[in-house]
Short mmCIF file of C-alpha atoms in Angstrom, two decimals:
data_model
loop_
_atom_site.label_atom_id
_atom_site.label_comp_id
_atom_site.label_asym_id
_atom_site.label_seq_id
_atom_site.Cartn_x
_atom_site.Cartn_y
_atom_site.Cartn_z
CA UNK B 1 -7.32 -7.63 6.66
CA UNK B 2 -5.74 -8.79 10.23
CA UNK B 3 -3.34 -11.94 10.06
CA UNK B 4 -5.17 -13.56 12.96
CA UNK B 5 -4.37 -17.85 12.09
CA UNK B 6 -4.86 -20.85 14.07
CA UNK B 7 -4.81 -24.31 13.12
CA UNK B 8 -7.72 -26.82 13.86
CA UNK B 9 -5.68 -29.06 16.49
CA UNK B 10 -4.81 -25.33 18.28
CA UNK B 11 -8.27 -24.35 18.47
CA UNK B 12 -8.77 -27.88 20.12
CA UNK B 13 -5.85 -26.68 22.54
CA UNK B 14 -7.49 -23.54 23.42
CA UNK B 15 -10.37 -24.64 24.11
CA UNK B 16 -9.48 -27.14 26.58
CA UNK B 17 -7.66 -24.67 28.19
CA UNK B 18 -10.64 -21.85 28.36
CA UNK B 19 -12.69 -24.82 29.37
CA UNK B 20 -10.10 -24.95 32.41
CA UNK B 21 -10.16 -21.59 32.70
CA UNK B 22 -13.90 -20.88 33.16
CA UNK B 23 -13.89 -23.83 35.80
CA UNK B 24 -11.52 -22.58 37.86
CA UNK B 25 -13.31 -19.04 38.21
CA UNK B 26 -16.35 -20.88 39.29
CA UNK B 27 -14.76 -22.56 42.55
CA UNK B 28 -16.09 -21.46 45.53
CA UNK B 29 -12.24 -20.43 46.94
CA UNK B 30 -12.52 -17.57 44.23
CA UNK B 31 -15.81 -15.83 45.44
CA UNK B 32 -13.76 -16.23 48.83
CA UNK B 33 -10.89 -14.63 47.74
CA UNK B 34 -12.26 -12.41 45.75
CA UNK B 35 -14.51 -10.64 48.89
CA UNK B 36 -10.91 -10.93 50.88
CA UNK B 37 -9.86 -8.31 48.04
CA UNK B 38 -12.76 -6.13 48.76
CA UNK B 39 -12.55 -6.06 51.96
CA UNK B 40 -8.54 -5.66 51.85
CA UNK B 41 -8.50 -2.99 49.26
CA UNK B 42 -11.04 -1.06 51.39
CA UNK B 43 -8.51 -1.19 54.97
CA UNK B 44 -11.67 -3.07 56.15
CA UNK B 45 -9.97 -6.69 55.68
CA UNK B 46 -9.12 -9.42 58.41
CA UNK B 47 -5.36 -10.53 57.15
CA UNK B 48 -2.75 -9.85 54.35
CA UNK B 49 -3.45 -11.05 50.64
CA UNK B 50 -0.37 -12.48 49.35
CA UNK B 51 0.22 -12.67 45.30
CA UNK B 52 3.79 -14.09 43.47
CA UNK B 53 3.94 -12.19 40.05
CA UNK B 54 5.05 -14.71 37.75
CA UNK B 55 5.73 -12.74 34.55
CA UNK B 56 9.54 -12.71 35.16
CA UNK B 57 10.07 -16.64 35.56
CA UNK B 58 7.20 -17.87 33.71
CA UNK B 59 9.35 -19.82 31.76
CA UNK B 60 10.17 -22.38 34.29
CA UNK B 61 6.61 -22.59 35.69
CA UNK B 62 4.29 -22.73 32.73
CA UNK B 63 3.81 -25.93 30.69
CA UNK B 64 5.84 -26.21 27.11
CA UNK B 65 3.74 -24.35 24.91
CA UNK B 66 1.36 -26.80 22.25
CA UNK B 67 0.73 -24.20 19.59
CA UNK B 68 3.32 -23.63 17.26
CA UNK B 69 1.61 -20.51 14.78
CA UNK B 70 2.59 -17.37 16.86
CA UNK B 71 -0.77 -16.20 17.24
CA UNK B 72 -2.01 -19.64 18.82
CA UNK B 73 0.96 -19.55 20.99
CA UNK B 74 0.54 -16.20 22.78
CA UNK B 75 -3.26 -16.51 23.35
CA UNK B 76 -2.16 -20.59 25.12
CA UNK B 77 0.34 -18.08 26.93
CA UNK B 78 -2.35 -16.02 27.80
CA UNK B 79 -4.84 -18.31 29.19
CA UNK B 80 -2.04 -20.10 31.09
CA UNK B 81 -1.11 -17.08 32.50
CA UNK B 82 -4.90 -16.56 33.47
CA UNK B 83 -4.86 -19.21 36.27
CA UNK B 84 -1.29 -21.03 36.61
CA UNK B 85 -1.25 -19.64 40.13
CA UNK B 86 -4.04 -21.40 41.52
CA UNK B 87 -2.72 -24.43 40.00
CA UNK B 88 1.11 -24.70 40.91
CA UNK B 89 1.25 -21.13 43.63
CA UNK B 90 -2.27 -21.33 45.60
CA UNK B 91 -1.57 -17.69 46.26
CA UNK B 92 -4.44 -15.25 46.21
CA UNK B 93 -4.77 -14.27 42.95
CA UNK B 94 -8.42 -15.01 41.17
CA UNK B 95 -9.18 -16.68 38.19
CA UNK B 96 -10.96 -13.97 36.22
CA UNK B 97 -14.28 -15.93 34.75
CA UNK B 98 -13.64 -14.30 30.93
CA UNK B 99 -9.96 -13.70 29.04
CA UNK B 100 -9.29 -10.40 28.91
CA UNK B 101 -7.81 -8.04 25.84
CA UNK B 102 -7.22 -4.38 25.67
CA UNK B 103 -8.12 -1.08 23.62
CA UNK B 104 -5.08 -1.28 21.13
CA UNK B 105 -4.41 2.46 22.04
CA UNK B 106 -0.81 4.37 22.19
CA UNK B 107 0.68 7.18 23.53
CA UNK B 108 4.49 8.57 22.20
CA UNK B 109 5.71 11.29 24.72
CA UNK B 110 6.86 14.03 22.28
CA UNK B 111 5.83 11.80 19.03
CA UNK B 112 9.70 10.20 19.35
CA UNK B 113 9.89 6.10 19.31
CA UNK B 114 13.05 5.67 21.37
CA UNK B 115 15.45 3.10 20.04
CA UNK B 116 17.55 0.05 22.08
CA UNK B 117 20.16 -1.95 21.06
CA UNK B 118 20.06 -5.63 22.49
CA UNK B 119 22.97 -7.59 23.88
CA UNK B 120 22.06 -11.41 22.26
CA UNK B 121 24.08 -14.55 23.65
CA UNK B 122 24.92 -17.51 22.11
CA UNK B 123 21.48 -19.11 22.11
CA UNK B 124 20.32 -15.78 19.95
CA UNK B 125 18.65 -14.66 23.35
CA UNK B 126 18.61 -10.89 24.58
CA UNK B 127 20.62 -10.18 27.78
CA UNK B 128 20.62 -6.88 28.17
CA UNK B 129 20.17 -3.35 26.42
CA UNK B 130 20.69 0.46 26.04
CA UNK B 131 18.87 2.81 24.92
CA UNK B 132 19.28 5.49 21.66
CA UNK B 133 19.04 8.39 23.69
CA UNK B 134 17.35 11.59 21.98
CA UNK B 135 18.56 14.34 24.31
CA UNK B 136 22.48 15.30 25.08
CA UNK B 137 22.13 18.63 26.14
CA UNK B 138 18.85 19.64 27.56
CA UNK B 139 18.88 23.49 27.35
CA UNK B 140 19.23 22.80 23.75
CA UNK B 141 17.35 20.05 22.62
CA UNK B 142 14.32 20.69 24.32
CA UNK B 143 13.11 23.58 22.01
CA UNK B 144 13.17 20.71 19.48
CA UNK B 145 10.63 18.42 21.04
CA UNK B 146 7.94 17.57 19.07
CA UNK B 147 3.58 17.13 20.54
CA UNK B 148 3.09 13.67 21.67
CA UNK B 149 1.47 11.43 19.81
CA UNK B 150 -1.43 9.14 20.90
CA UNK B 151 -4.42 7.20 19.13
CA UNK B 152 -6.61 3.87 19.21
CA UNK B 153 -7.07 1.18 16.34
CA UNK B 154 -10.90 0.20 17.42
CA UNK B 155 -11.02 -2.18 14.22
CA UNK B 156 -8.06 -4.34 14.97
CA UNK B 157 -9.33 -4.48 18.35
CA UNK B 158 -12.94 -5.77 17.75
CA UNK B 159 -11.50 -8.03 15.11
CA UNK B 160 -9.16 -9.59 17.09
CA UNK B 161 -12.43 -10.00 20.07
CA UNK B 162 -14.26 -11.38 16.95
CA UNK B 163 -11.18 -13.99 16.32
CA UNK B 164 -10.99 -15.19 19.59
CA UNK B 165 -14.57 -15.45 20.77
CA UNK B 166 -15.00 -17.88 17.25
CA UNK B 167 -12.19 -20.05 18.87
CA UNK B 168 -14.03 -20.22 22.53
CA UNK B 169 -16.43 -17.46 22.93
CA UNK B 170 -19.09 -20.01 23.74
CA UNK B 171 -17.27 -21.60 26.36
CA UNK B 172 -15.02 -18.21 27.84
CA UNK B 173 -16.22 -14.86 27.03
CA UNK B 174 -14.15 -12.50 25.55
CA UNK B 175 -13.99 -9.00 27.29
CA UNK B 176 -12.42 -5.61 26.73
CA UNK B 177 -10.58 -4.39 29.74
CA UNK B 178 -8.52 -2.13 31.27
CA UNK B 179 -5.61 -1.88 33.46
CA UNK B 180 -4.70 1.02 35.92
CA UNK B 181 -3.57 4.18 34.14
CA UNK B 182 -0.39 4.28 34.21
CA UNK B 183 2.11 6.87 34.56
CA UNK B 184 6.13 6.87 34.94
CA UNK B 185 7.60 10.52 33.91
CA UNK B 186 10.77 9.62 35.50
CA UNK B 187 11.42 6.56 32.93
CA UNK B 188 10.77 8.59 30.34
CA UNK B 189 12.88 11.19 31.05
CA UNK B 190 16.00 8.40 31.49
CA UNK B 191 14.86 6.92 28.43
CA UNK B 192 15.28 10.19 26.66
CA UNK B 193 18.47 10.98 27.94
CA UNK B 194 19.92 9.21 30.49
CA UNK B 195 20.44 8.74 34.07
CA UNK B 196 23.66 10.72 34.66
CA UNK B 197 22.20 13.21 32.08
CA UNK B 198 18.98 13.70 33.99
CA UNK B 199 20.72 14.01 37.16
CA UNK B 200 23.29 17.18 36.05
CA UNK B 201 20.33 19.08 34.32
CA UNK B 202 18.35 19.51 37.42
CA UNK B 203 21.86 21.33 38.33
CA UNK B 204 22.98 22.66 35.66
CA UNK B 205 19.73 23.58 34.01
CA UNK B 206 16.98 23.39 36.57
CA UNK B 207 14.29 25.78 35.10
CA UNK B 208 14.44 24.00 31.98
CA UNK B 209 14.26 20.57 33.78
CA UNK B 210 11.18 22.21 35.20
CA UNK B 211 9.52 23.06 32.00
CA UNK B 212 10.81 19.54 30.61
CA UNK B 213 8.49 17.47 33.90
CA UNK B 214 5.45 20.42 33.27
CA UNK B 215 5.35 19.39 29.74
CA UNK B 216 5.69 15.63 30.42
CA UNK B 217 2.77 15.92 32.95
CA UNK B 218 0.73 18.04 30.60
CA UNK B 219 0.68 15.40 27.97
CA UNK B 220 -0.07 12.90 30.23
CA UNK B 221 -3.13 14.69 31.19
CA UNK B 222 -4.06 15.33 27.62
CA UNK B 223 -3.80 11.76 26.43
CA UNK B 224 -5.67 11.00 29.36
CA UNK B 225 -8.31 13.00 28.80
CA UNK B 226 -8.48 12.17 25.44
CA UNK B 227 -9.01 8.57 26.57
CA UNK B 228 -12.24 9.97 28.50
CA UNK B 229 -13.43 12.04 25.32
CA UNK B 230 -13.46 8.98 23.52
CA UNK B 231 -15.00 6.45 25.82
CA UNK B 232 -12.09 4.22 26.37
CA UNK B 233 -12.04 4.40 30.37
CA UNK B 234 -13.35 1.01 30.82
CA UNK B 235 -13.89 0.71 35.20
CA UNK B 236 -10.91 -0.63 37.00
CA UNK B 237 -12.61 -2.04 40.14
CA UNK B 238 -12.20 -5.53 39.80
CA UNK B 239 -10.26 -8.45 38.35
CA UNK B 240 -7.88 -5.47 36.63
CA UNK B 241 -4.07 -5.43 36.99
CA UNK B 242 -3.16 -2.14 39.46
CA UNK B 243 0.35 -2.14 38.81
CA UNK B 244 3.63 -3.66 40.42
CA UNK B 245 1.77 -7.00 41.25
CA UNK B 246 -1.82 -5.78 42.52
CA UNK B 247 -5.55 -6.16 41.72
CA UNK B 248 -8.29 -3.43 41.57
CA UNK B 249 -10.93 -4.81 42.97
CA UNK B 250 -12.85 -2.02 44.92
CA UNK B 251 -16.68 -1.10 45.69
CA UNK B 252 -15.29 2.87 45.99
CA UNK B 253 -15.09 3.12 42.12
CA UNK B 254 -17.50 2.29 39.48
CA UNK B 255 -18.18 -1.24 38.16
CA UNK B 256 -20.07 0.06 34.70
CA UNK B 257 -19.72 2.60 32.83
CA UNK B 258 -23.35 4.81 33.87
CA UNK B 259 -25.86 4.62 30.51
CA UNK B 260 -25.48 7.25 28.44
CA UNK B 261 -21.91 8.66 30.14
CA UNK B 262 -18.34 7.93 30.04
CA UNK B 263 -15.80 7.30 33.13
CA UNK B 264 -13.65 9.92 33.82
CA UNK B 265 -9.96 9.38 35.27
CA UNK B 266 -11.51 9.85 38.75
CA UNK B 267 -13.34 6.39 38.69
CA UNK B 268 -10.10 4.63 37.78
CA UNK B 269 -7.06 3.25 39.36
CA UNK B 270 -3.65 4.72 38.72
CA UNK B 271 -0.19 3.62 39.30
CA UNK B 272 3.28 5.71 39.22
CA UNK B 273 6.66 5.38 40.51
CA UNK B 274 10.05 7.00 40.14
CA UNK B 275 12.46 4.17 41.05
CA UNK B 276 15.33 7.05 38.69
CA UNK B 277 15.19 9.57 41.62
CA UNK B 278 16.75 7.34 44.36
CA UNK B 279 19.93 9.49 43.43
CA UNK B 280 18.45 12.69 44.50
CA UNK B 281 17.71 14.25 48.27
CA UNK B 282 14.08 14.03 49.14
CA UNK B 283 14.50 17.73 48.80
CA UNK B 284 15.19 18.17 45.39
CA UNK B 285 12.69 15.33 45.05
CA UNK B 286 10.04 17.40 46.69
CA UNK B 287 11.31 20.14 44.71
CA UNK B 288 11.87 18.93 40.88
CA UNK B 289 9.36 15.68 40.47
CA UNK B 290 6.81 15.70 43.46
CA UNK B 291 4.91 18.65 41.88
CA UNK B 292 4.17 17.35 38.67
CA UNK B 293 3.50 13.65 39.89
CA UNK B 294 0.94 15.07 42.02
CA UNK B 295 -0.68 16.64 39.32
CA UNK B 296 -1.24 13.34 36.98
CA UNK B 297 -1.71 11.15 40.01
CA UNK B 298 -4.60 14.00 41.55
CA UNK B 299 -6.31 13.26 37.92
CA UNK B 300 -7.34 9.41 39.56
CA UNK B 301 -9.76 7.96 41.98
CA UNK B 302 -7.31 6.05 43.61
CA UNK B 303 -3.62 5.23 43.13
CA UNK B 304 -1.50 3.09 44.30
CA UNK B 305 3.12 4.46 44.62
CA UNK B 306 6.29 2.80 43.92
CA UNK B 307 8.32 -0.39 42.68
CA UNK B 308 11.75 -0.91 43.74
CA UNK B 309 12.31 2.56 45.36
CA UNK B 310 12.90 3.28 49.38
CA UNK B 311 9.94 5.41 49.95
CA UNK B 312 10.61 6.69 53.42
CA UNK B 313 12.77 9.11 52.60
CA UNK B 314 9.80 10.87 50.66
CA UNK B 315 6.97 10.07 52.90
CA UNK B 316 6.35 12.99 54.77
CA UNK B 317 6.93 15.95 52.64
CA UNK B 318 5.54 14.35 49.55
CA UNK B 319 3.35 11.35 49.17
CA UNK B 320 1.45 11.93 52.55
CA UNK B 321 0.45 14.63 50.61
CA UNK B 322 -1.58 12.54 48.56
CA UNK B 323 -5.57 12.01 49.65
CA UNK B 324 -6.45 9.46 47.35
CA UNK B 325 -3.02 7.09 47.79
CA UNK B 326 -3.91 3.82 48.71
CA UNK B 327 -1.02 1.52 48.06
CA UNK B 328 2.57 2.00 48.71
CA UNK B 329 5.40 0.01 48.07
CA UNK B 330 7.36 -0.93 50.57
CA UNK B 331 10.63 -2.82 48.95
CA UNK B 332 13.27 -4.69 50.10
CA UNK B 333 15.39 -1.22 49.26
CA UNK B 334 13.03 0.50 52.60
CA UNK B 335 12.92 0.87 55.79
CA UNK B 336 10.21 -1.55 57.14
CA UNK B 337 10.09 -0.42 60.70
CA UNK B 338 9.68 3.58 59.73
CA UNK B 339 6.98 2.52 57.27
CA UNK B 340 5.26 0.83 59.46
CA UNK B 341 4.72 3.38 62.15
CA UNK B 342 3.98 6.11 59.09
CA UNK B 343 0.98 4.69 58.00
CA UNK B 344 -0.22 2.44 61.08
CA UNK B 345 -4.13 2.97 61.67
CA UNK B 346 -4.22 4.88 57.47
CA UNK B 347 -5.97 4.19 55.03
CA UNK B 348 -2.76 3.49 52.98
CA UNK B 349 -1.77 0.18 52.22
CA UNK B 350 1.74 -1.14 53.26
CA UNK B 351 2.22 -3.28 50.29
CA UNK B 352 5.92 -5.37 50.87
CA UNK B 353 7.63 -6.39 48.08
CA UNK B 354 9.87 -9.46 50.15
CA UNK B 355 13.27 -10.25 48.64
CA UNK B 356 13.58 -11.71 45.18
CA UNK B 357 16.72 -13.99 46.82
CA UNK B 358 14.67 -16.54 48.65
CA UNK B 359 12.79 -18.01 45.72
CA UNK B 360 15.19 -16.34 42.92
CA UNK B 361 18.42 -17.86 43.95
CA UNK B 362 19.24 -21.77 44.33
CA UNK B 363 17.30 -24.62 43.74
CA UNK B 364 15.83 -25.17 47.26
CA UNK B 365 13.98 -22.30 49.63
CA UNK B 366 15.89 -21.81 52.72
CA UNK B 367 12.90 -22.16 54.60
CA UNK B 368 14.66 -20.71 57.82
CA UNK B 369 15.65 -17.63 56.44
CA UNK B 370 12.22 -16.85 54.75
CA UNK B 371 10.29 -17.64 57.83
CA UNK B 372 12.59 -14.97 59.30
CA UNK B 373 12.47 -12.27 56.45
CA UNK B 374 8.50 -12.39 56.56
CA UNK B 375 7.68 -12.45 59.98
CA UNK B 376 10.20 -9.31 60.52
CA UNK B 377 7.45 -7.66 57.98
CA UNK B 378 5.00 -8.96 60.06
CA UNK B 379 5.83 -7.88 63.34
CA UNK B 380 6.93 -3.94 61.10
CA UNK B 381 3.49 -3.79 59.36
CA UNK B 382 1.50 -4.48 62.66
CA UNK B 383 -1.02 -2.10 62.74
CA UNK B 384 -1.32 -1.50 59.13
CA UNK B 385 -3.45 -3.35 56.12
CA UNK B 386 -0.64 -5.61 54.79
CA UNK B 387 -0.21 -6.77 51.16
CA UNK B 388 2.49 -9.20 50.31
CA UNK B 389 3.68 -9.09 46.28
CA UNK B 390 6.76 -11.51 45.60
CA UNK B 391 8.36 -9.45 42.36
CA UNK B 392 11.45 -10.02 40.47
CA UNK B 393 12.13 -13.36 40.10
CA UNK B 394 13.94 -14.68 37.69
CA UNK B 395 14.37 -18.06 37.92
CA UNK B 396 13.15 -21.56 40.09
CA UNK B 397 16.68 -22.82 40.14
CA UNK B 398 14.89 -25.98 38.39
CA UNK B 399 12.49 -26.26 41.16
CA UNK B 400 9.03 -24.73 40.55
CA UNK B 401 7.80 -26.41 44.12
CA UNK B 402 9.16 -23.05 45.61
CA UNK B 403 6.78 -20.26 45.00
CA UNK B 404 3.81 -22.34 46.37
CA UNK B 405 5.98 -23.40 49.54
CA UNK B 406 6.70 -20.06 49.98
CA UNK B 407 3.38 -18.76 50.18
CA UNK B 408 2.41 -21.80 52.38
CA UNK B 409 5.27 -20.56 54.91
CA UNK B 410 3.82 -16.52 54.76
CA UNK B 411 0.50 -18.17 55.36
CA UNK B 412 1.56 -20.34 58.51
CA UNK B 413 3.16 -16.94 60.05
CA UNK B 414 0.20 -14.84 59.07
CA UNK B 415 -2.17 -17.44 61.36
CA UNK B 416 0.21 -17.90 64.09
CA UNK B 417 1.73 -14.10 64.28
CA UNK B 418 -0.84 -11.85 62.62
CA UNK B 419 -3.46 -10.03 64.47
#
């Protein structure tokens, strides 16, 4: 029924590589690292964990692929992607000791599928896009919305485990997972209609833009809950993404689902941000999106705030706000030095998301400079629990040495400078 194909000299590939796979998990650096995270993601740990995301550049770090069917190819993808940064970053990300798939669930805010068009280059590559949007004039499209749609395709998704566990189940077990829960009203909204767009109807229009973020944040809540009714909260306490670069790995929530029960959003992770609102006062902020964030993010056990957004502006009247908040972004777009006294001696993680320029931009790391731009975070976090993410790079510049000499350099500072 499923198209799932490999070829006999790609399962041979694969399994090599889940061989690799399993052994790294096993080393006795990941048990280390891996009680670091506890201890970290608790505000009980000794020093900052430091993690390069890799998903934007993997291109230049991750070996040519072997497979050529398209199936074999993204599952090699996957299992490089699994533990390429112990091998060429050393940062502190664990090997997870099983590969990892997902519910195949959806969710379509108001039932629409919205539409981009792609900007290709010569090589037949995508540079850029736009979106279709659905909405021109608020006050008059909104009556039109349709219910969101959302659903689950168990079969494909226990076929597909079936597939891959006959390729290397005996060697790396095959698990259902989860990731945070993730929510991000404020992209959807731009999606739908567009920055400029969003921006005059809070003006022009603003108890309709209120019943527009009510109704967004009621359907998230819905589709979440619908997720609980149907037992596909899976616990988000360990080796499980937490958004914008992060793990989950926690004692506070559960590790199994309890026999006989189902998780609830309140043993899980969440993640939001609302990096389309740095146009707006942290008044009308606080005024037009705070109140229905809070409502979907007061739905999870913990969450962790924020990508590429200042979030100082918004501290105090908003996001303190929030009990169970326990990461925060702090980007290269926010002011370090306020953060840093905000949540000194919380239980809110100052989670610094350095420059993309150092390792993004030129072929060699201007070792100077990044010794600089870390140890100013160093000396502004002091006081807090410190978490390092390296986002948003692009490209090595032809030199893939630079991610792990980077971390080498935040790891010199943090033993020298970090107490």
């Amino acid at each position: 029924m499923y198209n799932f194909y490999v070829t006999s000299d790609e399962r041979k590939i694969l399994r090599e590589l889940a061989r690799k796979q399993l052994e790294y998990s096993q080393l006795p650096i990941m048990k280390e690292r891996m009680e670091q995270w506890y201890r970290h993601n608790e505000c009980k740990g000794e020093k900052p964990m430091i993690h390069i995301e890799i998903w934007t550049f993997e291109k230049d770090i991750i070996p040519e692929l072997k497979c050529q069917t398209e199936t074999g190819r993204a599952i090699e993808l996957e299992l490089y992607r699994n533990f390429i940064n112990y091998e060429r970053i050393d940062d502190d990300r664990i090997v997870p000791p099983y590969y990892s798939i997902k519910w195949d669930t959806w969710f379509q805010l108001f039932g629409v599928a919205i539409e981009k068009e792609y900007a290709i280059d010569s090589k037949g590559e995508s540079v850029g896009h736009r979106f279709k949007y659905i909405i021109n004039d608020l006050e008059e499209d909104f009556p039109k919305l349709g219910p969101s749609k959302y659903g689950v395709d168990r079969e494909k998704t226990l076929a597909w485990k079936e597939f891959l566990e006959d390729i290397f189940g005996d060697i790396l077990p095959v698990k259902i997972t989860n990731s945070c829960l993730g929510a991000v009203p404020t992209q959807e909204v731009v999606h739908m209609m567009g920055m400029e767009n969003m921006l005059f109807s809070m003006y022009d229009y603003p108890d309709t833009f209120h019943a527009f973020m009510k109704r967004i944040s009621d359907d998230y809540t819905e589709y979440f809950k619908w997720l609980e009714t149907e037992g596909l909260l899976l616990p988000t306490a360990s080796y499980e993404l937490c958004g914008q670069g992060t793990f989950c790995f926690t004692s506070e929530l559960p590790h199994e689902i309890p026999p006989g029960g189902k998780l609830t959003t309140k043993d899980l992770w969440g993640f939001m941000d609302s990096q389309e609102t740095v146009g707006i006062s942290p008044e009308m902020y606080e005024e037009f999106i705070f109140p229905y964030y809070k409502r979907i993010s007061d739905l999870f056990g913990l969450f962790s705030y924020g990508c590429c957004e200042p979030v100082d502006p918004i501290w105090d009247n908003c996001l303190s706000k929030c009990e169970n908040l326990r990461k925060i972004s702090i980007s290269p777009w926010c002011n370090e030095e306020v953060m840093g006294e905000k949540l000194k001696g919380s239980k809110v993680i100052y989670h610094r998301k350095p420059s993309p320029n150092f390792i993004g931009v030129g072929k060699e790391l201007d070792e100077e400079a990044w010794r600089e731009h870390i140890l100013n975070t160093l000396k502004a976090a002091r006081g807090c629990h410190l978490e390092i993410t390296q986002r948003d790079v692009y490209s090595l510049g032809g030199n893939i040495e630079k991610p792990r000499k980077a971390v080498k350099i935040i790891r010199e500072l943090i033993e020298e400078y970090w107490q």
